[in-house]
Amino acid sequence: MDVHASEKEQVEALRKWWKDNGSSIITGILLGLSVLLGGKAWFGYQESRNLSASNTYAQMMAVSAVGDDEQVKAHANVLITEFTSSVYAPLAAMLLAKQAVENGELSAAQAQLEWALDMASTPAVEHTARTRLVRVMIDQAQYAQAELMLDSVQDPGAYQFVYSELRGDLAVAQGELEKAAKAYKAALAETPAQVPNVSLLTAKFESVSADGEAE
């Protein structure tokens, strides 16, 4: 058997195979590397943006603590416009809504809270935005809208007592004291023991109960 001839045939066969398939293999390797490197670059970019959003939020809360409303607005607007999909954007909108309420700008507060509710990415942010929105609606005598908002709640979870209290507030605003008393009573039964300021809810209940008995 001619061993050298056999080796030569194998080399020629390998060359032919490489000629036919080498380019596609190289292309596949390059594509794989580009996906890998591109993925790393994308995750690095996302991490950088998350860090920037976090820093901006920290700065916003710092200036909020010292009462610098203009700087709060500046940082909040950066979060809302440049980091819209971040978890911090709806929190920024809720802080702007708080400022608006303090300034008596209820329509502006409502707009911010509606946006925060739409953009909420966690149940806690969703419930907080919704409950604050209902309060603003009640303050503007938007009773039908407030009731629809309360009826839209699918899973109140730990916020059940808050929603019950809001139903009481809504009933009081409409002069329905018996309905308010029932709602406040339910809220008291649902309120966890560790929740502070239960005395305010108790006072609300006693007020409408007393009025109901006086009638």
CSV table of C-alpha atoms in Angstrom, one decimal:
chain,number,residue,atom,x,y,z
A,1,MET,CA,0.0,0.0,0.0
A,2,ASP,CA,1.4,3.4,-1.0
A,3,VAL,CA,1.1,5.3,2.3
A,4,HIS,CA,2.5,8.6,0.8
A,5,ALA,CA,-0.1,8.5,-2.0
A,6,SER,CA,-2.8,7.9,0.6
A,7,GLU,CA,-1.6,10.9,2.7
A,8,LYS,CA,-1.5,13.0,-0.5
A,9,GLU,CA,-5.1,12.1,-1.3
A,10,GLN,CA,-6.2,13.0,2.2
A,11,VAL,CA,-4.4,16.4,2.0
A,12,GLU,CA,-6.0,17.1,-1.4
A,13,ALA,CA,-9.4,16.1,0.0
A,14,LEU,CA,-8.9,18.4,3.0
A,15,ARG,CA,-7.9,21.3,0.7
A,16,LYS,CA,-11.0,20.7,-1.5
A,17,TRP,CA,-13.3,20.6,1.6
A,18,TRP,CA,-11.8,23.7,3.0
A,19,LYS,CA,-12.1,25.5,-0.3
A,20,ASP,CA,-15.8,24.5,-0.4
A,21,ASN,CA,-16.6,25.2,3.2
A,22,GLY,CA,-13.9,27.4,4.7
A,23,SER,CA,-15.5,30.7,3.9
A,24,SER,CA,-18.8,29.8,5.5
A,25,ILE,CA,-17.0,28.6,8.6
A,26,ILE,CA,-15.1,31.8,8.9
A,27,THR,CA,-18.3,33.8,8.4
A,28,GLY,CA,-20.0,31.8,11.1
A,29,ILE,CA,-17.1,32.4,13.5
A,30,LEU,CA,-17.1,36.1,12.7
A,31,LEU,CA,-20.9,36.3,13.2
A,32,GLY,CA,-20.6,34.5,16.5
A,33,LEU,CA,-17.9,36.8,17.7
A,34,SER,CA,-19.9,39.9,16.6
A,35,VAL,CA,-23.0,38.6,18.5
A,36,LEU,CA,-20.9,37.9,21.6
A,37,LEU,CA,-19.1,41.2,21.5
A,38,GLY,CA,-22.3,43.1,20.5
A,39,GLY,CA,-24.1,41.5,23.4
A,40,LYS,CA,-21.4,42.5,25.9
A,41,ALA,CA,-21.4,46.0,24.5
A,42,TRP,CA,-25.2,46.2,24.8
A,43,PHE,CA,-25.2,45.0,28.4
A,44,GLY,CA,-22.4,47.4,29.2
A,45,TYR,CA,-24.4,50.2,27.7
A,46,GLN,CA,-27.5,49.3,29.7
A,47,GLU,CA,-25.5,49.0,32.9
A,48,SER,CA,-24.1,52.5,32.3
A,49,ARG,CA,-27.6,53.9,31.6
A,50,ASN,CA,-29.0,52.3,34.8
A,51,LEU,CA,-26.1,53.8,36.8
A,52,SER,CA,-26.7,57.2,35.3
A,53,ALA,CA,-30.4,57.0,36.1
A,54,SER,CA,-29.7,55.8,39.6
A,55,ASN,CA,-27.3,58.7,40.2
A,56,THR,CA,-29.8,61.2,38.8
A,57,TYR,CA,-32.5,59.9,41.1
A,58,ALA,CA,-30.2,60.1,44.1
A,59,GLN,CA,-29.4,63.7,43.2
A,60,MET,CA,-33.1,64.5,42.8
A,61,MET,CA,-33.9,63.1,46.3
A,62,ALA,CA,-31.0,65.0,47.8
A,63,VAL,CA,-32.2,68.4,46.5
A,64,SER,CA,-35.7,67.4,47.4
A,65,ALA,CA,-34.6,66.9,51.0
A,66,VAL,CA,-33.4,70.5,51.2
A,67,GLY,CA,-36.4,71.9,49.4
A,68,ASP,CA,-34.8,73.0,46.2
A,69,ASP,CA,-37.9,72.7,43.9
A,70,GLU,CA,-36.2,74.0,40.8
A,71,GLN,CA,-33.4,71.4,41.0
A,72,VAL,CA,-36.0,68.7,41.7
A,73,LYS,CA,-37.8,69.6,38.5
A,74,ALA,CA,-34.6,69.6,36.6
A,75,HIS,CA,-33.5,66.2,37.7
A,76,ALA,CA,-37.0,64.8,37.4
A,77,ASN,CA,-37.4,66.0,33.9
A,78,VAL,CA,-34.1,64.3,33.0
A,79,LEU,CA,-35.4,61.0,34.4
A,80,ILE,CA,-38.7,61.3,32.6
A,81,THR,CA,-37.3,62.3,29.2
A,82,GLU,CA,-33.9,60.6,29.0
A,83,PHE,CA,-34.6,57.5,31.2
A,84,THR,CA,-38.3,57.0,30.4
A,85,SER,CA,-38.2,53.2,30.7
A,86,SER,CA,-36.3,53.1,34.0
A,87,VAL,CA,-37.9,52.4,37.3
A,88,TYR,CA,-37.0,55.9,38.4
A,89,ALA,CA,-39.0,57.8,35.8
A,90,PRO,CA,-42.5,57.2,37.4
A,91,LEU,CA,-41.0,58.0,40.8
A,92,ALA,CA,-39.8,61.3,39.4
A,93,ALA,CA,-43.3,62.0,38.0
A,94,MET,CA,-44.9,61.3,41.4
A,95,LEU,CA,-42.5,63.7,43.1
A,96,LEU,CA,-43.4,66.4,40.5
A,97,ALA,CA,-47.1,65.6,41.3
A,98,LYS,CA,-46.4,66.1,45.0
A,99,GLN,CA,-44.9,69.5,44.2
A,100,ALA,CA,-47.9,70.4,42.1
A,101,VAL,CA,-50.3,69.5,44.8
A,102,GLU,CA,-48.4,71.6,47.3
A,103,ASN,CA,-48.6,74.5,44.9
A,104,GLY,CA,-52.4,73.9,44.3
A,105,GLU,CA,-51.8,72.8,40.7
A,106,LEU,CA,-54.1,69.8,40.8
A,107,SER,CA,-54.5,69.4,37.0
A,108,ALA,CA,-50.7,69.2,36.6
A,109,ALA,CA,-50.5,66.8,39.5
A,110,GLN,CA,-53.1,64.6,37.9
A,111,ALA,CA,-51.3,64.5,34.6
A,112,GLN,CA,-48.0,63.5,36.3
A,113,LEU,CA,-49.8,60.7,38.3
A,114,GLU,CA,-51.6,59.4,35.2
A,115,TRP,CA,-48.2,59.1,33.4
A,116,ALA,CA,-46.6,57.5,36.4
A,117,LEU,CA,-49.5,54.9,36.6
A,118,ASP,CA,-49.1,54.1,32.9
A,119,MET,CA,-45.3,53.7,33.3
A,120,ALA,CA,-45.3,51.8,36.6
A,121,SER,CA,-43.2,48.7,36.4
A,122,THR,CA,-43.9,47.3,39.9
A,123,PRO,CA,-47.1,46.8,41.9
A,124,ALA,CA,-45.9,49.1,44.7
A,125,VAL,CA,-45.4,52.0,42.3
A,126,GLU,CA,-48.7,51.2,40.5
A,127,HIS,CA,-50.7,51.2,43.7
A,128,THR,CA,-49.0,54.4,45.0
A,129,ALA,CA,-49.6,56.3,41.8
A,130,ARG,CA,-53.2,55.1,41.6
A,131,THR,CA,-54.1,56.0,45.2
A,132,ARG,CA,-52.6,59.4,44.9
A,133,LEU,CA,-54.4,60.0,41.6
A,134,VAL,CA,-57.7,59.1,43.3
A,135,ARG,CA,-57.1,61.6,46.0
A,136,VAL,CA,-56.4,64.3,43.4
A,137,MET,CA,-59.5,63.4,41.5
A,138,ILE,CA,-61.6,63.6,44.7
A,139,ASP,CA,-60.1,67.0,45.5
A,140,GLN,CA,-61.2,68.2,42.0
A,141,ALA,CA,-64.7,66.7,42.5
A,142,GLN,CA,-64.1,64.2,39.7
A,143,TYR,CA,-66.1,61.6,41.6
A,144,ALA,CA,-67.1,59.4,38.7
A,145,GLN,CA,-63.6,59.2,37.5
A,146,ALA,CA,-62.3,58.4,41.0
A,147,GLU,CA,-64.8,55.6,41.4
A,148,LEU,CA,-63.9,54.1,38.0
A,149,MET,CA,-60.3,54.2,39.1
A,150,LEU,CA,-61.0,52.4,42.3
A,151,ASP,CA,-63.2,49.8,40.5
A,152,SER,CA,-60.3,49.2,38.1
A,153,VAL,CA,-58.1,47.6,40.8
A,154,GLN,CA,-57.6,43.9,40.1
A,155,ASP,CA,-55.3,42.9,42.9
A,156,PRO,CA,-55.0,45.4,45.7
A,157,GLY,CA,-52.8,43.2,47.8
A,158,ALA,CA,-51.3,45.0,50.8
A,159,TYR,CA,-53.0,48.2,49.7
A,160,GLN,CA,-56.5,46.9,50.3
A,161,PHE,CA,-57.0,49.1,53.4
A,162,VAL,CA,-55.8,52.1,51.5
A,163,TYR,CA,-58.4,51.6,48.8
A,164,SER,CA,-61.1,51.0,51.4
A,165,GLU,CA,-60.2,54.3,53.1
A,166,LEU,CA,-60.3,56.1,49.7
A,167,ARG,CA,-63.8,54.7,49.1
A,168,GLY,CA,-64.7,56.2,52.4
A,169,ASP,CA,-63.2,59.6,51.4
A,170,LEU,CA,-65.1,59.5,48.1
A,171,ALA,CA,-68.4,58.8,49.9
A,172,VAL,CA,-67.8,61.6,52.3
A,173,ALA,CA,-67.1,64.0,49.5
A,174,GLN,CA,-70.5,63.0,48.0
A,175,GLY,CA,-72.3,63.3,51.3
A,176,GLU,CA,-72.9,59.5,51.5
A,177,LEU,CA,-72.0,59.2,55.2
A,178,GLU,CA,-73.5,55.7,55.8
A,179,LYS,CA,-71.5,54.4,52.8
A,180,ALA,CA,-68.4,56.2,54.1
A,181,ALA,CA,-68.8,54.6,57.6
A,182,LYS,CA,-68.9,51.1,56.0
A,183,ALA,CA,-65.8,51.8,54.0
A,184,TYR,CA,-63.9,53.2,56.9
A,185,LYS,CA,-64.9,50.3,59.1
A,186,ALA,CA,-63.7,47.9,56.4
A,187,ALA,CA,-60.4,49.8,56.2
A,188,LEU,CA,-59.9,49.6,60.0
A,189,ALA,CA,-60.4,45.9,59.9
A,190,GLU,CA,-58.0,45.5,57.0
A,191,THR,CA,-55.2,47.8,58.3
A,192,PRO,CA,-52.1,46.0,59.5
A,193,ALA,CA,-51.2,46.5,63.1
A,194,GLN,CA,-47.8,48.1,62.2
A,195,VAL,CA,-49.3,50.8,60.0
A,196,PRO,CA,-48.8,54.3,61.6
A,197,ASN,CA,-51.5,57.0,61.9
A,198,VAL,CA,-54.4,54.6,62.3
A,199,SER,CA,-55.8,57.2,64.7
A,200,LEU,CA,-56.7,59.4,61.7
A,201,LEU,CA,-58.6,56.6,60.0
A,202,THR,CA,-60.4,56.0,63.4
A,203,ALA,CA,-61.3,59.6,63.6
A,204,LYS,CA,-62.8,59.6,60.1
A,205,PHE,CA,-64.9,56.5,61.0
A,206,GLU,CA,-66.1,58.0,64.3
A,207,SER,CA,-66.9,61.3,62.6
A,208,VAL,CA,-69.2,59.8,60.0
A,209,SER,CA,-70.6,57.3,62.4
A,210,ALA,CA,-71.5,60.1,64.8
A,211,ASP,CA,-73.1,62.2,62.0
A,212,GLY,CA,-75.0,59.1,60.9
A,213,GLU,CA,-76.4,58.6,64.4
A,214,ALA,CA,-77.2,62.3,64.8
A,215,GLU,CA,-79.4,62.1,61.6
